[in-house]
PDB file of C-alpha atoms in Angstrom:
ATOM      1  CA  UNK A   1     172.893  86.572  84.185  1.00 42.00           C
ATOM      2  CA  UNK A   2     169.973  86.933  86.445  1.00 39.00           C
ATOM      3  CA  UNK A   3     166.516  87.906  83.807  1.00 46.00           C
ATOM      4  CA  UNK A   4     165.414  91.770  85.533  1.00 50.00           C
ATOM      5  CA  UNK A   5     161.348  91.228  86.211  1.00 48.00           C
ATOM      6  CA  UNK A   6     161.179  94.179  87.182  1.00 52.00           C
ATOM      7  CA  UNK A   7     159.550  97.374  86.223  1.00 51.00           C
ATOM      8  CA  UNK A   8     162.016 100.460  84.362  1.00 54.00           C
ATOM      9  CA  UNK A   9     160.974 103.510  85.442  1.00 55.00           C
ATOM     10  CA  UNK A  10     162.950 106.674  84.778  1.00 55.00           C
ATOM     11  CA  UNK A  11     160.768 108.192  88.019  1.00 57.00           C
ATOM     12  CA  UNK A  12     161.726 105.372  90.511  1.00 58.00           C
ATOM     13  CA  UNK A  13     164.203 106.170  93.050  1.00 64.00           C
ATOM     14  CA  UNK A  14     167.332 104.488  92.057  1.00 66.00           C
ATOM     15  CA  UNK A  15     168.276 103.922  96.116  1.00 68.00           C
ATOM     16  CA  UNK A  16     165.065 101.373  95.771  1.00 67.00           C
ATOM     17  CA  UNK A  17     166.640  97.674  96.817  1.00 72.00           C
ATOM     18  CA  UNK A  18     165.925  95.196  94.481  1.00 68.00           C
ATOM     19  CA  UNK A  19     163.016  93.497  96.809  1.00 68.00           C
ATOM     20  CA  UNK A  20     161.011  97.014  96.369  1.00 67.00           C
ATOM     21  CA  UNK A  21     160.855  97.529  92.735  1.00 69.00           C
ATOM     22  CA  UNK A  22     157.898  97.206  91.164  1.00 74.00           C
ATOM     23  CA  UNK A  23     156.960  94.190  89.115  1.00 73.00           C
ATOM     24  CA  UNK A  24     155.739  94.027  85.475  1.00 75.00           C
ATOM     25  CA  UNK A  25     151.938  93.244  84.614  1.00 76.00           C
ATOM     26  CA  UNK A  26     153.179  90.051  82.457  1.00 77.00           C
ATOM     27  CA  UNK A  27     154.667  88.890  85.698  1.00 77.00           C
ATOM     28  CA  UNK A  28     152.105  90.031  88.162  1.00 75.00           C
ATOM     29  CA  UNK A  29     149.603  88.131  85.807  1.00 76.00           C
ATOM     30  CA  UNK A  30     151.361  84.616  86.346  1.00 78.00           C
ATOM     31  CA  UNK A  31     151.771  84.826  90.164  1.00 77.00           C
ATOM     32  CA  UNK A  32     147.543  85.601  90.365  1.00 74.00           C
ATOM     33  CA  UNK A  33     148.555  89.248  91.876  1.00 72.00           C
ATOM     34  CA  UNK A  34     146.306  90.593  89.405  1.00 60.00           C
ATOM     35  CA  UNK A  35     143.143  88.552  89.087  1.00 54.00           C
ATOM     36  CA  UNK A  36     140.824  91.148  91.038  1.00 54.00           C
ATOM     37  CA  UNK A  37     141.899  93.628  88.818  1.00 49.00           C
ATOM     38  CA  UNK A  38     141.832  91.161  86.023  1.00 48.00           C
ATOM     39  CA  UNK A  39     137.811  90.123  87.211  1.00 51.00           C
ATOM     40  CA  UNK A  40     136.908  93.797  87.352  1.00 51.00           C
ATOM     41  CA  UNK A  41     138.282  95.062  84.199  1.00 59.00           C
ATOM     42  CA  UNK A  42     139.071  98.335  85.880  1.00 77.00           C
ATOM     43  CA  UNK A  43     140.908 100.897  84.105  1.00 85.00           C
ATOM     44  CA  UNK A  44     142.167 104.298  85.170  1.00 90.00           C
ATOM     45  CA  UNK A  45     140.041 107.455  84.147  1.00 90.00           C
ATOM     46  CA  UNK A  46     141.674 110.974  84.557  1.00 91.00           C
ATOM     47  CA  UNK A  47     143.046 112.422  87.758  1.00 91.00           C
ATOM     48  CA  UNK A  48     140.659 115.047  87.426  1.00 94.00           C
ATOM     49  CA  UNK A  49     137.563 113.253  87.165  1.00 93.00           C
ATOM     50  CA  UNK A  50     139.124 110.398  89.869  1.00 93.00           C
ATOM     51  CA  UNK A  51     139.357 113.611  92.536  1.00 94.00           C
ATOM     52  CA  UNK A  52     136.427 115.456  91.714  1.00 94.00           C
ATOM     53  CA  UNK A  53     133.941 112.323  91.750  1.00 94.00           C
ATOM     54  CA  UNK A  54     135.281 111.092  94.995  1.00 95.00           C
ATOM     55  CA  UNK A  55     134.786 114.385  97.145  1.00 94.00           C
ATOM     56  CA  UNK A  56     131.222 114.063  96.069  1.00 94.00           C
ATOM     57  CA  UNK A  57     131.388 110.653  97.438  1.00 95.00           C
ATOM     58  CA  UNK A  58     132.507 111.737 100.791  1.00 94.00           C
ATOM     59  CA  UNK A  59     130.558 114.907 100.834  1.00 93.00           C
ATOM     60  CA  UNK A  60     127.387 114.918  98.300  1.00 92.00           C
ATOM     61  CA  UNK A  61     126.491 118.139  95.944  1.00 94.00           C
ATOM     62  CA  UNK A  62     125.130 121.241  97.634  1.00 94.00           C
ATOM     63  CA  UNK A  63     121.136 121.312  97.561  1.00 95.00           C
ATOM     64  CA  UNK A  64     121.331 124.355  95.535  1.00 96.00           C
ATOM     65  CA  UNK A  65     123.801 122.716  93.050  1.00 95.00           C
ATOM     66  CA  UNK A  66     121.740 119.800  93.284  1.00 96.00           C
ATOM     67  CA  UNK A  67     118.903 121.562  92.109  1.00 96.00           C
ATOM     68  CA  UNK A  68     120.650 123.121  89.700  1.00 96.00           C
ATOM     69  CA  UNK A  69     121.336 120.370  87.603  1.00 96.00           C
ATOM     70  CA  UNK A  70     118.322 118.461  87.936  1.00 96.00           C
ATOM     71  CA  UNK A  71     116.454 121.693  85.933  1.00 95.00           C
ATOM     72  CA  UNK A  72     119.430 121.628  83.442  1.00 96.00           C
ATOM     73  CA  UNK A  73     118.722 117.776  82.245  1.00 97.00           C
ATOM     74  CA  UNK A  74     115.029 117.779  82.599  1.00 96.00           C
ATOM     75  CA  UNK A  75     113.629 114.502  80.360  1.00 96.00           C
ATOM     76  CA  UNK A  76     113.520 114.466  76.788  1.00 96.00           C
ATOM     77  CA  UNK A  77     110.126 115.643  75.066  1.00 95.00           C
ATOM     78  CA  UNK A  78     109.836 111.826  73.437  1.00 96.00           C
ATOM     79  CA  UNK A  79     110.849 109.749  76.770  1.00 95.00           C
ATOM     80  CA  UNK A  80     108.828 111.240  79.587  1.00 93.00           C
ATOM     81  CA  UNK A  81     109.408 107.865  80.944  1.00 94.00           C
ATOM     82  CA  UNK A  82     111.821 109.087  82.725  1.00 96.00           C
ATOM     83  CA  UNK A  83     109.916 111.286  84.879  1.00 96.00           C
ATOM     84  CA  UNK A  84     109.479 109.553  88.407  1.00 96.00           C
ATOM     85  CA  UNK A  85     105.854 107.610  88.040  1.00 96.00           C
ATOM     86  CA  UNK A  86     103.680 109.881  90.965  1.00 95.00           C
ATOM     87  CA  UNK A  87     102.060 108.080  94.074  1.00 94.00           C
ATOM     88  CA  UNK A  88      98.434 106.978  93.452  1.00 92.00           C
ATOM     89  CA  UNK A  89      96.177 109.482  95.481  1.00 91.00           C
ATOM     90  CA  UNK A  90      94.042 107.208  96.610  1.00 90.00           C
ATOM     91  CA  UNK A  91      96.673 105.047  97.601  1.00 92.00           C
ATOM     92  CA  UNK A  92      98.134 107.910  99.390  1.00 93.00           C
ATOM     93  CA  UNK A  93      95.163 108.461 101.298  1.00 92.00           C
ATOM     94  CA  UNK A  94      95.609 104.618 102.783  1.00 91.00           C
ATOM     95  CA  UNK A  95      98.648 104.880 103.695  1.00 93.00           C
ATOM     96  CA  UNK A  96      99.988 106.213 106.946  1.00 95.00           C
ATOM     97  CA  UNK A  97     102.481 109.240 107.214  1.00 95.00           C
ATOM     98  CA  UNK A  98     105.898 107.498 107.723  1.00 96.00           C
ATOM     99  CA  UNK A  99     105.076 105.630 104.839  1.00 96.00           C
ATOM    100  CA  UNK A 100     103.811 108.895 102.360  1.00 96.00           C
ATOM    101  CA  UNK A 101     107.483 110.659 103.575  1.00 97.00           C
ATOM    102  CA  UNK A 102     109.232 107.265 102.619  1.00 97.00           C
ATOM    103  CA  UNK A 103     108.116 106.961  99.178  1.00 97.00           C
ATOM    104  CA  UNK A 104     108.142 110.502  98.695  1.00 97.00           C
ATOM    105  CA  UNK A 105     112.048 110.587  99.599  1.00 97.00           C
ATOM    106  CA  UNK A 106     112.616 107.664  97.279  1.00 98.00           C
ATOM    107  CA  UNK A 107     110.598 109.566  94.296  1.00 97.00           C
ATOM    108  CA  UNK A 108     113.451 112.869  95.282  1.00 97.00           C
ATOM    109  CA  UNK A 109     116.344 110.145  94.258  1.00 97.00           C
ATOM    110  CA  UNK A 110     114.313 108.447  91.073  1.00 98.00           C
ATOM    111  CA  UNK A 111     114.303 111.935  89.965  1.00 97.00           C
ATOM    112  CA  UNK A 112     117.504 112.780  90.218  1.00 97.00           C
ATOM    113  CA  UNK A 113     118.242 109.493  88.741  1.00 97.00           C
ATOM    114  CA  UNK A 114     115.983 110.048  85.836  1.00 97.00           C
ATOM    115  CA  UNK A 115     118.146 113.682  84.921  1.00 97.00           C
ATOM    116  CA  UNK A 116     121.858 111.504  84.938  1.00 97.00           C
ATOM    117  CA  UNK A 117     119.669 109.379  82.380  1.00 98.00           C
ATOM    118  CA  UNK A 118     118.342 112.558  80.335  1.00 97.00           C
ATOM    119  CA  UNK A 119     122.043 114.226  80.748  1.00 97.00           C
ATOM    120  CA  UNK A 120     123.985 110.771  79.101  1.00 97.00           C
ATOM    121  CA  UNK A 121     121.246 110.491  76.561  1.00 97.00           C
ATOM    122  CA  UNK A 122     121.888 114.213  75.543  1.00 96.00           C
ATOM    123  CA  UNK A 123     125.549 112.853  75.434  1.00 94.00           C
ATOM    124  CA  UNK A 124     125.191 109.849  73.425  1.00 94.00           C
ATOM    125  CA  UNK A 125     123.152 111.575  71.029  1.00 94.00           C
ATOM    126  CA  UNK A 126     125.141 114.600  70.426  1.00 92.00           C
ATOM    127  CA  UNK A 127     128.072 111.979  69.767  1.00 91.00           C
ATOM    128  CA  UNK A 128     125.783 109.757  67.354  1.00 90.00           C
ATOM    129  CA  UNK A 129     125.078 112.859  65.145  1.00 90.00           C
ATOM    130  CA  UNK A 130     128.588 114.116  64.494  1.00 85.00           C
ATOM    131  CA  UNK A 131     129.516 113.834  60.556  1.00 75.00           C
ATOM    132  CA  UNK A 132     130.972 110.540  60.046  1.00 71.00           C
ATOM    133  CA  UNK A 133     130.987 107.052  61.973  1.00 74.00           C
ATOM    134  CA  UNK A 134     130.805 108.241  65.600  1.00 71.00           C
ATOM    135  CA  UNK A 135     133.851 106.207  67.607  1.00 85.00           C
ATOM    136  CA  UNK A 136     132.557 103.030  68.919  1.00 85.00           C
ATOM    137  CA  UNK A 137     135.400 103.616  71.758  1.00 87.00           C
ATOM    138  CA  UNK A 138     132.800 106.345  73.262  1.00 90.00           C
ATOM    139  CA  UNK A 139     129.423 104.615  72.005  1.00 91.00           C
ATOM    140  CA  UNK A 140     129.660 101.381  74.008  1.00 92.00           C
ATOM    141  CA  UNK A 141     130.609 102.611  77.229  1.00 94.00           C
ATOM    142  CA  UNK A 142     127.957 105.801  77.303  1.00 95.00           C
ATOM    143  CA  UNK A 143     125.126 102.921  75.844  1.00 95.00           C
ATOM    144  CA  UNK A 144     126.386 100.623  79.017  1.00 96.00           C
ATOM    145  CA  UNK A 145     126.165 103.050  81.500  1.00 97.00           C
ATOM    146  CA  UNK A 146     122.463 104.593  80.026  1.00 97.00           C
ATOM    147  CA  UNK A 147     121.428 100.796  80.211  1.00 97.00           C
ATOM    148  CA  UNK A 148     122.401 100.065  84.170  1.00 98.00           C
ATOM    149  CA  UNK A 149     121.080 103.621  85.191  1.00 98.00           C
ATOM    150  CA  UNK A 150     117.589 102.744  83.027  1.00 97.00           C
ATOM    151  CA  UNK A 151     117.458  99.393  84.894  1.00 98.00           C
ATOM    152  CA  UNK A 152     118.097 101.065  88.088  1.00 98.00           C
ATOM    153  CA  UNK A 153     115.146 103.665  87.384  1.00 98.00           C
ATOM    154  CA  UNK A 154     112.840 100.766  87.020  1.00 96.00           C
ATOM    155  CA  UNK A 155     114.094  99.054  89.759  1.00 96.00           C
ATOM    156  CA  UNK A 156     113.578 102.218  91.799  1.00 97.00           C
ATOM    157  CA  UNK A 157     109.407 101.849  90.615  1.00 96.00           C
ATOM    158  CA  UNK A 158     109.645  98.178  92.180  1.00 94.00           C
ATOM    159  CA  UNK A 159     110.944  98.493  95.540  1.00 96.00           C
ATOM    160  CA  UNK A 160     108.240 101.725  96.032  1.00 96.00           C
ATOM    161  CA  UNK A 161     105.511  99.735  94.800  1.00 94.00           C
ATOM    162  CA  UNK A 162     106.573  96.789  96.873  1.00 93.00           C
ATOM    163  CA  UNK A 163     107.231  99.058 100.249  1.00 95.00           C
ATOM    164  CA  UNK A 164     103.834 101.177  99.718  1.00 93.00           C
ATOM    165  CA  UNK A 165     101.872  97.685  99.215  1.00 91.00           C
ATOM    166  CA  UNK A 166     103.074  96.900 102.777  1.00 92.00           C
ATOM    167  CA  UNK A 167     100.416  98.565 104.203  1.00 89.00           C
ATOM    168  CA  UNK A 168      96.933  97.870 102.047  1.00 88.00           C
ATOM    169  CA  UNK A 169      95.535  94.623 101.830  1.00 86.00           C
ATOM    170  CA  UNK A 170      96.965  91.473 100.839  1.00 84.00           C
ATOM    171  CA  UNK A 171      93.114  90.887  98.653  1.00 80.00           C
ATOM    172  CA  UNK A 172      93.923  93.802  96.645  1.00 78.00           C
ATOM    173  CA  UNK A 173      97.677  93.172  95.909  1.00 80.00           C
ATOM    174  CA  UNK A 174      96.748  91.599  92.982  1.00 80.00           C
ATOM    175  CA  UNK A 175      94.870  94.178  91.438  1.00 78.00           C
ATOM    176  CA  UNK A 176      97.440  96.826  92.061  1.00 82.00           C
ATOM    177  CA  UNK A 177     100.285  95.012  90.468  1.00 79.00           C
ATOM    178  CA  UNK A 178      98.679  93.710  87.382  1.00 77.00           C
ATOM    179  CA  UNK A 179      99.729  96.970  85.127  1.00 82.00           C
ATOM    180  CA  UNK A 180     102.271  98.553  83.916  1.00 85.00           C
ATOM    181  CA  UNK A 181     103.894 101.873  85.777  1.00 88.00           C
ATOM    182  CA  UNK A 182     103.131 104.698  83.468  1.00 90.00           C
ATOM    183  CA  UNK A 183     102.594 108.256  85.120  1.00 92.00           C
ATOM    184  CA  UNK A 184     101.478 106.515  88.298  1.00 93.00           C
ATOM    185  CA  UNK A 185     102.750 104.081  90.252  1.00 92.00           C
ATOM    186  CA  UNK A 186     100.245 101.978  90.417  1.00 91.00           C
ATOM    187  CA  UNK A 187      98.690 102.452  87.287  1.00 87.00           C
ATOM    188  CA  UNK A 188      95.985 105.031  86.027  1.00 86.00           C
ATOM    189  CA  UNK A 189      91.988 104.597  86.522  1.00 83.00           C
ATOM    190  CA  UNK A 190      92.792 102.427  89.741  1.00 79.00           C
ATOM    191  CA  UNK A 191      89.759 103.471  91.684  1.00 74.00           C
ATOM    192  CA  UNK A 192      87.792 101.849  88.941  1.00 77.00           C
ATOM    193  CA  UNK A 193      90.290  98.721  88.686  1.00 71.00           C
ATOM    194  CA  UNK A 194      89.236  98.111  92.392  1.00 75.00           C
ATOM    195  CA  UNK A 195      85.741  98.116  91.996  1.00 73.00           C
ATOM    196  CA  UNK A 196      86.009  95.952  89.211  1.00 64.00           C
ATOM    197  CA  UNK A 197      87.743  93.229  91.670  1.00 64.00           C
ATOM    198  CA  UNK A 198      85.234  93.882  94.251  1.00 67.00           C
ATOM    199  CA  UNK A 199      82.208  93.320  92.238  1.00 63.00           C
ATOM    200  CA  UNK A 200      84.160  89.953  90.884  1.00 58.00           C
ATOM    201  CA  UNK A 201      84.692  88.424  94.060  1.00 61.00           C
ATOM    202  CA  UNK A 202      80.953  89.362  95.063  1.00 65.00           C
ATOM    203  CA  UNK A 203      79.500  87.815  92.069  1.00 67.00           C
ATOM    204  CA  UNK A 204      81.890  84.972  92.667  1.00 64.00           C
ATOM    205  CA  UNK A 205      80.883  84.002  95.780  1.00 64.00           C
ATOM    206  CA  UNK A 206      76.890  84.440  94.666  1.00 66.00           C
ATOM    207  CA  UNK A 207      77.563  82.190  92.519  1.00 68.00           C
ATOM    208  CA  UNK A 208      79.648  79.253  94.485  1.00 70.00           C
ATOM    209  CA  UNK A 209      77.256  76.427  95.963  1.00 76.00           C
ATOM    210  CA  UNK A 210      75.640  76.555  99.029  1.00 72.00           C
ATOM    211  CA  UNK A 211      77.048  73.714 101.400  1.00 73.00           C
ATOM    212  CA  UNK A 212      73.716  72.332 103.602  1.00 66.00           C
ATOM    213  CA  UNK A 213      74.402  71.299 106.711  1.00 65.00           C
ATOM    214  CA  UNK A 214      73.166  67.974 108.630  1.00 59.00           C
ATOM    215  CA  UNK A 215      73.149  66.642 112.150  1.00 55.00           C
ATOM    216  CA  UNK A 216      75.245  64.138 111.055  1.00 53.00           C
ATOM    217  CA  UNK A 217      78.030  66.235 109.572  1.00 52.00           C
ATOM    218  CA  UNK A 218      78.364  67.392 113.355  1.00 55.00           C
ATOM    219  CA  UNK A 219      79.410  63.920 114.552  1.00 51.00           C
ATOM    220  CA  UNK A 220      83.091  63.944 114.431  1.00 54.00           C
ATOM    221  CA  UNK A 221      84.433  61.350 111.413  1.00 54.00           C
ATOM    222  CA  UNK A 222      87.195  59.994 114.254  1.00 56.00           C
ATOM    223  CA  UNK A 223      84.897  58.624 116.399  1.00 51.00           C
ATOM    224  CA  UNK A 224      83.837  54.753 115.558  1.00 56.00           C
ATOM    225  CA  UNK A 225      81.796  53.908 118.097  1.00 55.00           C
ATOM    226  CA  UNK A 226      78.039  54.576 118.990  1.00 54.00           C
ATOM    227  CA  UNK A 227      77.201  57.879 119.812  1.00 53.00           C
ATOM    228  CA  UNK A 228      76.949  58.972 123.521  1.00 53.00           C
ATOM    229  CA  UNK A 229      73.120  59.897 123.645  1.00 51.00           C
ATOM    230  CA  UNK A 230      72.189  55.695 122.421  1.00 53.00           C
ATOM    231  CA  UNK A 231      74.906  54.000 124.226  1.00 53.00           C
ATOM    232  CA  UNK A 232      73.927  51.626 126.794  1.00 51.00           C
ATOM    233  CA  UNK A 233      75.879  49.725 129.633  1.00 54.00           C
ATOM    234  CA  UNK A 234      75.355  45.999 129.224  1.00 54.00           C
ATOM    235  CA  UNK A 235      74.710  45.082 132.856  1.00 55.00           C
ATOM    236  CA  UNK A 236      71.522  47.542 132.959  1.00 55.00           C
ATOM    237  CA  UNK A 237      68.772  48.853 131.351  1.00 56.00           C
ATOM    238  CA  UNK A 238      68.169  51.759 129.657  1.00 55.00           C
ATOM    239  CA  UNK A 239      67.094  54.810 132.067  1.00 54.00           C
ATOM    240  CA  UNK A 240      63.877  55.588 131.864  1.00 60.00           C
ATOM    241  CA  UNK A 241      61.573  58.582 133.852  1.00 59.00           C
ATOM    242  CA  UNK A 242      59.037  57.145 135.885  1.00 58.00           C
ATOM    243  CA  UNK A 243      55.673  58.184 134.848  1.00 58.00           C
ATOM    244  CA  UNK A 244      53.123  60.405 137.196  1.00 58.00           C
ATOM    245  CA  UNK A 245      51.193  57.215 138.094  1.00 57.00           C
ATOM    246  CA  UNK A 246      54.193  55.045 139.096  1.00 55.00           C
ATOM    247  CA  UNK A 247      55.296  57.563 141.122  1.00 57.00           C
ATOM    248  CA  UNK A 248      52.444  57.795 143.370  1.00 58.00           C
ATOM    249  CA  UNK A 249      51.681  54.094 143.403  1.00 56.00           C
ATOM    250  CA  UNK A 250      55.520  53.774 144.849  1.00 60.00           C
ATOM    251  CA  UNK A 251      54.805  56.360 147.469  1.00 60.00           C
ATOM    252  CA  UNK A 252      51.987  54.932 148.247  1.00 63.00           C
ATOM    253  CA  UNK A 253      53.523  51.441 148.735  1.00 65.00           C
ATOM    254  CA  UNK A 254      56.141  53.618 151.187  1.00 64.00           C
ATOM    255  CA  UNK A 255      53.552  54.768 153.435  1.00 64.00           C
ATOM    256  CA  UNK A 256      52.029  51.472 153.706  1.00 66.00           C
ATOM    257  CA  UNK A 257      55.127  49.552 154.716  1.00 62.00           C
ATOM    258  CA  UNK A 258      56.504  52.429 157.149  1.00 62.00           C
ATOM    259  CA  UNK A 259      52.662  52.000 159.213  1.00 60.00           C
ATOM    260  CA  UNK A 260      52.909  47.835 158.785  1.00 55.00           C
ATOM    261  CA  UNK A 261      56.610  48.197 160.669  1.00 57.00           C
ATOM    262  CA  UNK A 262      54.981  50.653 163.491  1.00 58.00           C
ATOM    263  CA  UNK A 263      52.176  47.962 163.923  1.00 51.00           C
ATOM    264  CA  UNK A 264      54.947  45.467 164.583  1.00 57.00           C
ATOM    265  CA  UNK A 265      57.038  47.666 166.358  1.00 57.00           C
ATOM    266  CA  UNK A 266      60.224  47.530 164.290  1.00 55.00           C
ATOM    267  CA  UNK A 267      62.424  50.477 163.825  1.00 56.00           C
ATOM    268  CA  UNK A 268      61.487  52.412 160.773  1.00 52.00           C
ATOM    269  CA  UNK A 269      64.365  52.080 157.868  1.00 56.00           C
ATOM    270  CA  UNK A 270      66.380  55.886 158.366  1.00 52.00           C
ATOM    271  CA  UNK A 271      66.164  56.119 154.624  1.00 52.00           C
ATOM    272  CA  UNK A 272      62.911  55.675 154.352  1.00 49.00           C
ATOM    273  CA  UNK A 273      62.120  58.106 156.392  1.00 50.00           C
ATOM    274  CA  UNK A 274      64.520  60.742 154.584  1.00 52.00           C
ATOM    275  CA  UNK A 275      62.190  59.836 151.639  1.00 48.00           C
TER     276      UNK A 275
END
């Protein structure tokens, strides 16, 4: 007898040929049909929730529903962490406009993020203070999902301070990162933070060494030989200017020879005459 593999439904059509039934999980599992679902761990969740969850999806809540339920799960009175950290003003001020709208947009969906926190945590709690051992069947996955959306909220504080920094200067970069978000971005008391750098790297320099500079330090280190200005062709002399009295003891000489050739009667020298 040929083993069945698979699957008995009451529901299946019973004009199904064999090749179209359905195989069993146990099955599926050894010919590797199953391994995405296998490396996911999915599970099914109710038809309801399936349906409902993916028309918002496709289509997003209303603005006034949104709104809605954002002041329904505002943040709890002892974690006002999760209130979106607000944008510096006078890193505001820096910034340009397409930049202010940017962050501001990305502040609209931290919020909103921040109330599916407060909502879960409402959740979770309510669960963890029923009479008796609350079911760990409930507790893990609402404690999973609070932990991924709190990791995404801080993520969200990241990526804004990293896109704002984009357009102040790369000396103060360090300054604005080095603490913690808390109710601002960037930090509280940064106008005083930044002086406090500025001053630093004032006194700083004041107090580096002053490096003197020399004639020699302007004579290029690649170059061996003797430097243009003292260099001196073998086959002559150095070049010297003729004094004032050589001068007019050589013109004098001129004039003398040019009359000694007219006595003779030899042409004068063209050259000479140039002179």
């Amino acid at each position: 007898a040929v083993r069945d593999y698979a699957v008995t439904d009451e529901n299946l059509s019973p004009n199904l040929p064999r090749e179209a039934l359905p195989l069993s999980a146990d099955v599926l599992k050894i010919l590797g049909c199953d391994k995405d679902e296998e490396d996911l761990g999915s599970k099914a969740i109710r038809k309801e929730l399936a349906t409902s969850w993916s028309e918002l999806i496709k289509s997003k809540l209303s603005d006034q529903a949104r709104t809605d339920l954002l002041s329904c799960y505002l943040p709890p009175s002892n974690l006002k962490a999760l209130e979106p950290p607000k944008l510096n003003l006078e890193v505001a001020a820096a910034i340009n406009e397409p930049a202010r709208n940017r962050d501001m947009r990305l502040l609209q969906f931290q919020k909103q993020l921040g109330s599916s926190l407060s909502a879960l945590g409402y959740a979770l709690s309510s669960l963890l203070e029923q009479k008796g051992e609350a079911d760990l069947r409930l507790v893990q996955p609402l404690s999973d999902a609070g932990k991924l959306l709190a990791d995404l909220f801080s993520s969200y504080s990241s990526v804004r301070k990293e896109l704002v920094s984009l357009g102040l200067k790369k000396e103060l970069k360090e300054t604005l990162n080095s603490v913690e978000v808390d109710t601002w971005l960037f930090g509280t008391n940064l106008d005083e933070r930044v002086k406090a750098s500025k001053n630093l790297e004032k006194i700083s320099q004041e107090l580096k060494p002053v490096k003197a500079t020399t004639s020699s330090n302007r004579v290029s280190k690649n170059f061996k030989g003797t430097p243009h200005v003292n260099r001196v062709r073998r086959d002559q002399q150095p070049f010297r200017q003729p004094t004032r009295q050589y001068r007019d003891l050589s013109l004098q000489d001129q004039r003398t020879r040019r009359g000694h050739q007219r006595f003779q009667g030899r042409p004068i020298n063209k050259k000479a005459r140039m002179r």
